[in-house]
Amino acid sequence: MKVLGIVVEYNPFHNGHEYHLKKAKEIVNPDFTIAVMSGNFCQRGEPAIISKFARAEIALRSGIDVVFELPFVFAVQDAGGFAKGAIWILKSTNVVTDIVFGSESGDLDFLKKVAEVLIKQPEPFPVLMREELKKGFSFPNARKNALRRYFEFSGELNPLEVSKIEKSNDILGLEYVRSAMELNFKVNFHTVKRVGAEDRDEDFKGKFSSATAVRKQILAGNWDKVAESVPTVSYEIIKREIESGRGPVTLEDMEKMILSVLRLSDRQTLSRFYGFSEGIEKRFLDCSYKTTNLKDFFNCVKSKRFTLSKIRRLSLYAFFGITQEFLESCNQLGPQYLRILGFTEKGRKILSVIKKKANLPIITNCADYKKVIERCLKDEDKRFSISPDLFEKQILLDIKSTAIYNLLFTKQSERKGDEDFKATPTIV
Amino acid sequence: MKVLGIVVEYNPFHNGHEYHLKKAKEIVNPDFTIAVMSGNFCQRGEPAIISKFARAEIALRSGIDVVFELPFVFAVQDAGGFAKGAIWILKSTNVVTDIVFGSESGDLDFLKKVAEVLIKQPEPFPVLMREELKKGFSFPNARKNALRRYFEFSGELNPLEVSKIEKSNDILGLEYVRSAMELNFKVNFHTVKRVGAEDRDEDFKGKFSSATAVRKQILAGNWDKVAESVPTVSYEIIKREIESGRGPVTLEDMEKMILSVLRLSDRQTLSRFYGFSEGIEKRFLDCSYKTTNLKDFFNCVKSKRFTLSKIRRLSLYAFFGITQEFLESCNQLGPQYLRILGFTEKGRKILSVIKKKANLPIITNCADYKKVIERCLKDEDKRFSISPDLFEKQILLDIKSTAIYNLLFTKQSERKGDEDFKATPTIV
């Protein structure tokens, strides 16, 4: 049995995603396809434009059989943490045989070689890395420079190839490959060459526009262009959500929430949160007082070392109170559950297999999470090795992030906080 | 030298306030008039409709010589804490000889007698109080019942008179008298019979409308009615503020901020805040998840024991993180500084006297607060007995509350957080 696993955000599901899914299926010819999808908040440090429930529904109507939620603490991390959480989940199902990811270079051997260097840290790579960081480069840039210099030294690869990991899909792909190696996950990787616009390209490029460009068109209400760039199913569900007042949601909708939490904070409190060190906590505080809106705030904080995405993620860490200790435990012990956002009739079959074989407990309804923890603790065949405390913290963060997300809905009556308790998986 | 002290909110300054000030001056014939005014947040647990700087300016242009800010931690308390903070400040100036307050009953002897009972707690008053609380009455109602029964027993007063302390001005007046007794503040109290509408009367009553009714007209943009109910100076400054995008500010503008902070909180965190006991923390959490707006949230939490004002105050305590420990220390050790919001040319004279005589240091600019603390600690004649830690916590709360208040301004460019650092006293 072949089971294809993919990692997605679908923010929102567009023609490029549809193409990627079709190609991936052509390559693997799987019996089932499973997706790990970020929840209501995404890797860019922003809320998704429509809710995780709606995005899961689109995925299920577009050829995915089961959608698992990537817990917030992994979804809102840099490429390394994001990939680790997602690959960990795919591995834990114990059914995934193949993973396909989008790649600008399509050069899997290159990515595997780099991943190996990053894991094994052969000399003089660690020295080079320290040197580049000392020069004041951001982590991704320092790493790129150190790799280039390492390959100049070792001759294993052409150093010029290192420029490949400048593109967002290859950066993520590298982390997928690396996470699988680290987790000793024997899975077949494949790449699909990306079509159309790059992720960061905000300009509308017709049929194959980036998710960023599609979001811009949704926000501008240019429904013709949305229709041109996303499949019909996606278009209809996006429209339904927005017409019912459940979006479009943007980070700007959190402007006063985030600025108020920062203005109420202090250096000591901020410095407990992940990523707040080297005086960045003071800059966050000062900028929150000096500026009057999020855009100016981000520009005020931004520096060579701190990209916009990173600053957005740090802002969410401060807002949601994500401590360094918690995030690091999560990266060490991994996701603690498989939360099902939805499945198809066909997906039901693979789910019943996952239920028997998975190394993580399945959550179908958040309201039951305490029972799930109890069951894991009583589990006699020791299939699950969860940390009850971490489990609770991870799922409460998911629940709270939904409670916050819903406050951002345009229609007041949709702003209830308990959707995660009431929602059951979407069945298509 | 006679110095009149009054305690005000001026939210906003209306014809009733003008009348009260005129009468007070007729009674006392003072050389100077000093006001203690709540800052950007008021006793009802709401932000003021226009900022403390604008309200101070109106006061100074309307016959007040010096305006001190009542620190947030006292301004946003029940009548007892509010009065204690305000009277403490008036006492600490060491110049105030007379205090005038509005009163529905105008019966100062009655208020003094009741205050004495509350301070001395003669038997069987404490027993009666416990009995009434056990019946499930809110604190004010339990106290009224216990007083009635006490006077039935002692015969010192006609028990029917107790109904007087149902009216908001008499409730506050009682607390002013009691605080002065407790602080051993030998000051001459006088009352001015209230004219026109009662505080809680939301209906517009023409010339003498309540502050609540005036705020309603401001929010509705009925400028004719505003002009009818407030003096010209007040009208012009209110209009100026609103036209420049600095208001009108309402608690509803904090809706998402407050609901998000509550949804992110938990029982353990909430139970550290003042007033969160007896399971009210669970009700706050549950209601924040179940409801979609502040109005429904307050109704969800409300009960016989918890009035709307109290729930609003508790919401602000949770939002600003005001712990039981901090508030109780404040009530025990009092305000730690005299923050000047503004003064007139005439007021300059009494200020120079206060500077020499006061038992609390004067703050003219928040940016200097650390220097002021240092100076107090070096103070050789031991005039000031401040707690440096409490001083800092009190003033940081004032500063933060302004940073939050300004986020509520209608015009984005006015939403800077550092106004309290930059503002110097208004001089009229």
PDB file of C-alpha atoms in Angstrom, chain B residues 124-313:
ATOM      1  CA  PRO B 124     -23.295  43.887  66.885  1.00  0.00           C
ATOM      2  CA  PHE B 125     -22.494  45.535  63.527  1.00  0.00           C
ATOM      3  CA  PRO B 126     -19.825  42.994  62.432  1.00  0.00           C
ATOM      4  CA  VAL B 127     -22.169  40.108  63.182  1.00  0.00           C
ATOM      5  CA  LEU B 128     -24.994  41.719  61.225  1.00  0.00           C
ATOM      6  CA  MET B 129     -22.664  42.383  58.313  1.00  0.00           C
ATOM      7  CA  ARG B 130     -21.580  38.753  58.153  1.00  0.00           C
ATOM      8  CA  GLU B 131     -25.198  37.615  58.288  1.00  0.00           C
ATOM      9  CA  GLU B 132     -26.218  39.858  55.404  1.00  0.00           C
ATOM     10  CA  LEU B 133     -23.271  38.795  53.261  1.00  0.00           C
ATOM     11  CA  LYS B 134     -24.157  35.174  53.901  1.00  0.00           C
ATOM     12  CA  LYS B 135     -27.597  35.839  52.490  1.00  0.00           C
ATOM     13  CA  GLY B 136     -25.873  36.444  49.164  1.00  0.00           C
ATOM     14  CA  PHE B 137     -26.251  40.229  48.979  1.00  0.00           C
ATOM     15  CA  SER B 138     -23.621  42.283  47.160  1.00  0.00           C
ATOM     16  CA  PHE B 139     -21.290  44.142  49.496  1.00  0.00           C
ATOM     17  CA  PRO B 140     -23.062  47.561  49.251  1.00  0.00           C
ATOM     18  CA  ASN B 141     -26.473  46.002  49.828  1.00  0.00           C
ATOM     19  CA  ALA B 142     -25.291  43.807  52.693  1.00  0.00           C
ATOM     20  CA  ARG B 143     -23.762  46.874  54.317  1.00  0.00           C
ATOM     21  CA  LYS B 144     -26.950  48.880  53.954  1.00  0.00           C
ATOM     22  CA  ASN B 145     -29.008  46.115  55.521  1.00  0.00           C
ATOM     23  CA  ALA B 146     -26.545  45.660  58.356  1.00  0.00           C
ATOM     24  CA  LEU B 147     -26.492  49.426  59.039  1.00  0.00           C
ATOM     25  CA  ARG B 148     -30.282  49.547  59.093  1.00  0.00           C
ATOM     26  CA  ARG B 149     -30.412  46.710  61.589  1.00  0.00           C
ATOM     27  CA  TYR B 150     -27.613  48.243  63.626  1.00  0.00           C
ATOM     28  CA  PHE B 151     -29.424  51.576  63.979  1.00  0.00           C
ATOM     29  CA  GLU B 152     -32.670  49.753  64.847  1.00  0.00           C
ATOM     30  CA  PHE B 153     -30.700  48.219  67.661  1.00  0.00           C
ATOM     31  CA  SER B 154     -28.648  51.233  68.821  1.00  0.00           C
ATOM     32  CA  GLY B 155     -31.248  53.933  68.255  1.00  0.00           C
ATOM     33  CA  GLU B 156     -28.479  56.411  67.341  1.00  0.00           C
ATOM     34  CA  LEU B 157     -30.134  57.203  64.042  1.00  0.00           C
ATOM     35  CA  ASN B 158     -33.462  56.623  62.398  1.00  0.00           C
ATOM     36  CA  PRO B 159     -32.900  53.337  60.519  1.00  0.00           C
ATOM     37  CA  LEU B 160     -34.906  54.652  57.582  1.00  0.00           C
ATOM     38  CA  GLU B 161     -32.201  57.225  56.940  1.00  0.00           C
ATOM     39  CA  VAL B 162     -29.888  54.426  55.797  1.00  0.00           C
ATOM     40  CA  SER B 163     -31.633  54.463  52.437  1.00  0.00           C
ATOM     41  CA  LYS B 164     -29.654  57.675  51.818  1.00  0.00           C
ATOM     42  CA  ILE B 165     -26.560  55.726  51.008  1.00  0.00           C
ATOM     43  CA  GLU B 166     -28.250  54.238  47.989  1.00  0.00           C
ATOM     44  CA  LYS B 167     -27.506  57.325  45.926  1.00  0.00           C
ATOM     45  CA  SER B 168     -24.156  57.456  44.154  1.00  0.00           C
ATOM     46  CA  ASN B 169     -23.027  60.828  45.524  1.00  0.00           C
ATOM     47  CA  ASP B 170     -23.850  59.940  49.099  1.00  0.00           C
ATOM     48  CA  ILE B 171     -22.109  56.588  48.724  1.00  0.00           C
ATOM     49  CA  LEU B 172     -18.960  58.398  47.613  1.00  0.00           C
ATOM     50  CA  GLY B 173     -19.421  61.131  50.220  1.00  0.00           C
ATOM     51  CA  LEU B 174     -19.600  58.538  52.953  1.00  0.00           C
ATOM     52  CA  GLU B 175     -16.288  57.123  51.734  1.00  0.00           C
ATOM     53  CA  TYR B 176     -14.653  60.565  51.625  1.00  0.00           C
ATOM     54  CA  VAL B 177     -15.666  61.206  55.221  1.00  0.00           C
ATOM     55  CA  ARG B 178     -14.602  57.748  56.300  1.00  0.00           C
ATOM     56  CA  SER B 179     -11.225  57.970  54.512  1.00  0.00           C
ATOM     57  CA  ALA B 180     -10.504  61.338  56.134  1.00  0.00           C
ATOM     58  CA  MET B 181     -11.330  59.875  59.560  1.00  0.00           C
ATOM     59  CA  GLU B 182      -9.126  56.858  58.944  1.00  0.00           C
ATOM     60  CA  LEU B 183      -6.245  58.990  57.696  1.00  0.00           C
ATOM     61  CA  ASN B 184      -6.729  61.392  60.607  1.00  0.00           C
ATOM     62  CA  PHE B 185      -7.124  64.203  58.097  1.00  0.00           C
ATOM     63  CA  LYS B 186      -8.571  67.238  59.864  1.00  0.00           C
ATOM     64  CA  VAL B 187     -10.426  68.873  57.034  1.00  0.00           C
ATOM     65  CA  ASN B 188     -13.727  70.715  56.879  1.00  0.00           C
ATOM     66  CA  PHE B 189     -16.296  68.835  54.868  1.00  0.00           C
ATOM     67  CA  HIS B 190     -19.210  70.534  53.171  1.00  0.00           C
ATOM     68  CA  THR B 191     -21.851  69.239  50.830  1.00  0.00           C
ATOM     69  CA  VAL B 192     -23.543  70.732  47.811  1.00  0.00           C
ATOM     70  CA  LYS B 193     -27.013  69.501  47.061  1.00  0.00           C
ATOM     71  CA  ARG B 194     -26.983  67.884  43.657  1.00  0.00           C
ATOM     72  CA  VAL B 195     -29.045  69.479  40.923  1.00  0.00           C
ATOM     73  CA  GLY B 196     -30.696  67.847  37.945  1.00  0.00           C
ATOM     74  CA  ALA B 197     -30.325  64.299  36.837  1.00  0.00           C
ATOM     75  CA  GLU B 198     -28.815  61.489  38.833  1.00  0.00           C
ATOM     76  CA  ASP B 199     -25.523  59.959  37.711  1.00  0.00           C
ATOM     77  CA  ARG B 200     -27.100  56.781  36.524  1.00  0.00           C
ATOM     78  CA  ASP B 201     -29.872  58.519  34.631  1.00  0.00           C
ATOM     79  CA  GLU B 202     -29.025  57.927  31.003  1.00  0.00           C
ATOM     80  CA  ASP B 203     -31.810  60.124  29.626  1.00  0.00           C
ATOM     81  CA  PHE B 204     -30.978  63.550  28.359  1.00  0.00           C
ATOM     82  CA  LYS B 205     -32.507  66.084  30.782  1.00  0.00           C
ATOM     83  CA  GLY B 206     -31.535  69.341  29.125  1.00  0.00           C
ATOM     84  CA  LYS B 207     -29.248  71.760  30.934  1.00  0.00           C
ATOM     85  CA  PHE B 208     -28.603  69.493  33.908  1.00  0.00           C
ATOM     86  CA  SER B 209     -28.091  66.080  32.354  1.00  0.00           C
ATOM     87  CA  SER B 210     -25.942  63.359  33.866  1.00  0.00           C
ATOM     88  CA  ALA B 211     -22.436  62.674  32.585  1.00  0.00           C
ATOM     89  CA  THR B 212     -23.736  59.366  31.231  1.00  0.00           C
ATOM     90  CA  ALA B 213     -26.448  61.181  29.282  1.00  0.00           C
ATOM     91  CA  VAL B 214     -23.950  63.748  27.960  1.00  0.00           C
ATOM     92  CA  ARG B 215     -21.603  60.992  26.804  1.00  0.00           C
ATOM     93  CA  LYS B 216     -24.505  59.383  24.979  1.00  0.00           C
ATOM     94  CA  GLN B 217     -25.167  62.626  23.118  1.00  0.00           C
ATOM     95  CA  ILE B 218     -21.474  62.991  22.237  1.00  0.00           C
ATOM     96  CA  LEU B 219     -21.411  59.450  20.871  1.00  0.00           C
ATOM     97  CA  ALA B 220     -24.582  60.091  18.890  1.00  0.00           C
ATOM     98  CA  GLY B 221     -23.036  63.289  17.515  1.00  0.00           C
ATOM     99  CA  ASN B 222     -25.938  65.395  18.841  1.00  0.00           C
ATOM    100  CA  TRP B 223     -23.859  68.496  19.264  1.00  0.00           C
ATOM    101  CA  ASP B 224     -26.856  70.732  19.993  1.00  0.00           C
ATOM    102  CA  LYS B 225     -27.662  68.675  23.048  1.00  0.00           C
ATOM    103  CA  VAL B 226     -24.020  68.550  24.102  1.00  0.00           C
ATOM    104  CA  ALA B 227     -23.884  72.352  23.866  1.00  0.00           C
ATOM    105  CA  GLU B 228     -27.032  72.569  25.970  1.00  0.00           C
ATOM    106  CA  SER B 229     -25.644  70.411  28.757  1.00  0.00           C
ATOM    107  CA  VAL B 230     -21.984  71.457  29.082  1.00  0.00           C
ATOM    108  CA  PRO B 231     -20.298  74.872  29.506  1.00  0.00           C
ATOM    109  CA  THR B 232     -18.826  76.498  26.398  1.00  0.00           C
ATOM    110  CA  VAL B 233     -15.216  75.775  27.355  1.00  0.00           C
ATOM    111  CA  SER B 234     -16.004  72.109  27.812  1.00  0.00           C
ATOM    112  CA  TYR B 235     -17.957  71.984  24.557  1.00  0.00           C
ATOM    113  CA  GLU B 236     -15.105  73.492  22.600  1.00  0.00           C
ATOM    114  CA  ILE B 237     -12.435  71.206  23.996  1.00  0.00           C
ATOM    115  CA  ILE B 238     -14.572  68.086  23.593  1.00  0.00           C
ATOM    116  CA  LYS B 239     -15.239  69.083  20.000  1.00  0.00           C
ATOM    117  CA  ARG B 240     -11.569  69.878  19.358  1.00  0.00           C
ATOM    118  CA  GLU B 241     -10.500  66.482  20.689  1.00  0.00           C
ATOM    119  CA  ILE B 242     -13.021  64.569  18.652  1.00  0.00           C
ATOM    120  CA  GLU B 243     -12.292  66.533  15.496  1.00  0.00           C
ATOM    121  CA  SER B 244      -8.595  65.803  15.899  1.00  0.00           C
ATOM    122  CA  GLY B 245      -9.331  62.072  16.208  1.00  0.00           C
ATOM    123  CA  ARG B 246      -8.656  61.789  19.947  1.00  0.00           C
ATOM    124  CA  GLY B 247     -12.014  60.291  20.855  1.00  0.00           C
ATOM    125  CA  PRO B 248     -14.744  59.737  21.699  1.00  0.00           C
ATOM    126  CA  VAL B 249     -13.338  56.704  23.499  1.00  0.00           C
ATOM    127  CA  THR B 250     -15.579  53.951  24.870  1.00  0.00           C
ATOM    128  CA  LEU B 251     -15.090  50.616  26.568  1.00  0.00           C
ATOM    129  CA  GLU B 252     -16.494  48.952  23.446  1.00  0.00           C
ATOM    130  CA  ASP B 253     -13.361  50.098  21.627  1.00  0.00           C
ATOM    131  CA  MET B 254     -11.485  47.657  23.867  1.00  0.00           C
ATOM    132  CA  GLU B 255     -13.816  44.782  23.030  1.00  0.00           C
ATOM    133  CA  LYS B 256     -11.353  42.587  21.134  1.00  0.00           C
ATOM    134  CA  MET B 257      -8.443  43.522  23.381  1.00  0.00           C
ATOM    135  CA  ILE B 258     -10.305  42.500  26.519  1.00  0.00           C
ATOM    136  CA  LEU B 259     -11.928  39.386  25.082  1.00  0.00           C
ATOM    137  CA  SER B 260      -8.625  38.224  23.592  1.00  0.00           C
ATOM    138  CA  VAL B 261      -6.745  38.657  26.863  1.00  0.00           C
ATOM    139  CA  LEU B 262      -9.457  36.716  28.695  1.00  0.00           C
ATOM    140  CA  ARG B 263      -9.563  33.943  26.082  1.00  0.00           C
ATOM    141  CA  LEU B 264      -5.793  33.591  26.377  1.00  0.00           C
ATOM    142  CA  SER B 265      -5.916  33.462  30.167  1.00  0.00           C
ATOM    143  CA  ASP B 266      -6.608  30.570  32.525  1.00  0.00           C
ATOM    144  CA  ARG B 267      -8.080  30.082  35.992  1.00  0.00           C
ATOM    145  CA  GLN B 268      -4.752  30.148  37.763  1.00  0.00           C
ATOM    146  CA  THR B 269      -3.674  33.416  36.135  1.00  0.00           C
ATOM    147  CA  LEU B 270      -7.027  35.135  36.648  1.00  0.00           C
ATOM    148  CA  SER B 271      -7.236  34.102  40.282  1.00  0.00           C
ATOM    149  CA  ARG B 272      -4.122  36.178  41.012  1.00  0.00           C
ATOM    150  CA  PHE B 273      -5.964  39.352  40.021  1.00  0.00           C
ATOM    151  CA  TYR B 274      -7.874  41.475  42.489  1.00  0.00           C
ATOM    152  CA  GLY B 275     -11.469  40.435  43.007  1.00  0.00           C
ATOM    153  CA  PHE B 276     -11.249  37.109  41.212  1.00  0.00           C
ATOM    154  CA  SER B 277     -12.429  34.570  43.723  1.00  0.00           C
ATOM    155  CA  GLU B 278     -15.368  32.320  44.470  1.00  0.00           C
ATOM    156  CA  GLY B 279     -15.323  30.846  40.993  1.00  0.00           C
ATOM    157  CA  ILE B 280     -15.796  34.184  39.227  1.00  0.00           C
ATOM    158  CA  GLU B 281     -12.584  33.466  37.305  1.00  0.00           C
ATOM    159  CA  LYS B 282     -14.210  30.405  35.757  1.00  0.00           C
ATOM    160  CA  ARG B 283     -17.270  32.439  34.790  1.00  0.00           C
ATOM    161  CA  PHE B 284     -15.068  35.080  33.161  1.00  0.00           C
ATOM    162  CA  LEU B 285     -13.266  32.432  31.122  1.00  0.00           C
ATOM    163  CA  ASP B 286     -16.372  30.510  30.090  1.00  0.00           C
ATOM    164  CA  CYS B 287     -18.257  33.663  29.147  1.00  0.00           C
ATOM    165  CA  SER B 288     -15.315  35.009  27.125  1.00  0.00           C
ATOM    166  CA  TYR B 289     -15.477  31.845  25.018  1.00  0.00           C
ATOM    167  CA  LYS B 290     -19.242  31.663  24.723  1.00  0.00           C
ATOM    168  CA  THR B 291     -19.993  35.262  23.809  1.00  0.00           C
ATOM    169  CA  THR B 292     -19.024  37.345  20.796  1.00  0.00           C
ATOM    170  CA  ASN B 293     -18.985  40.890  22.202  1.00  0.00           C
ATOM    171  CA  LEU B 294     -18.457  42.796  25.456  1.00  0.00           C
ATOM    172  CA  LYS B 295     -22.108  43.549  26.082  1.00  0.00           C
ATOM    173  CA  ASP B 296     -23.081  39.874  25.936  1.00  0.00           C
ATOM    174  CA  PHE B 297     -19.973  39.014  27.920  1.00  0.00           C
ATOM    175  CA  PHE B 298     -20.927  41.363  30.788  1.00  0.00           C
ATOM    176  CA  ASN B 299     -24.473  40.022  30.801  1.00  0.00           C
ATOM    177  CA  CYS B 300     -23.137  36.493  30.855  1.00  0.00           C
ATOM    178  CA  VAL B 301     -20.962  37.210  33.909  1.00  0.00           C
ATOM    179  CA  LYS B 302     -23.424  39.432  35.804  1.00  0.00           C
ATOM    180  CA  SER B 303     -25.110  38.177  38.950  1.00  0.00           C
ATOM    181  CA  LYS B 304     -26.735  39.434  42.127  1.00  0.00           C
ATOM    182  CA  ARG B 305     -23.309  39.821  43.708  1.00  0.00           C
ATOM    183  CA  PHE B 306     -21.542  41.320  40.712  1.00  0.00           C
ATOM    184  CA  THR B 307     -22.795  44.647  39.464  1.00  0.00           C
ATOM    185  CA  LEU B 308     -21.973  45.822  35.960  1.00  0.00           C
ATOM    186  CA  SER B 309     -19.470  48.403  37.237  1.00  0.00           C
ATOM    187  CA  LYS B 310     -17.702  45.752  39.254  1.00  0.00           C
ATOM    188  CA  ILE B 311     -17.511  43.379  36.290  1.00  0.00           C
ATOM    189  CA  ARG B 312     -16.129  46.162  34.114  1.00  0.00           C
ATOM    190  CA  ARG B 313     -13.494  46.933  36.745  1.00  0.00           C
TER     191      ARG B 313
END
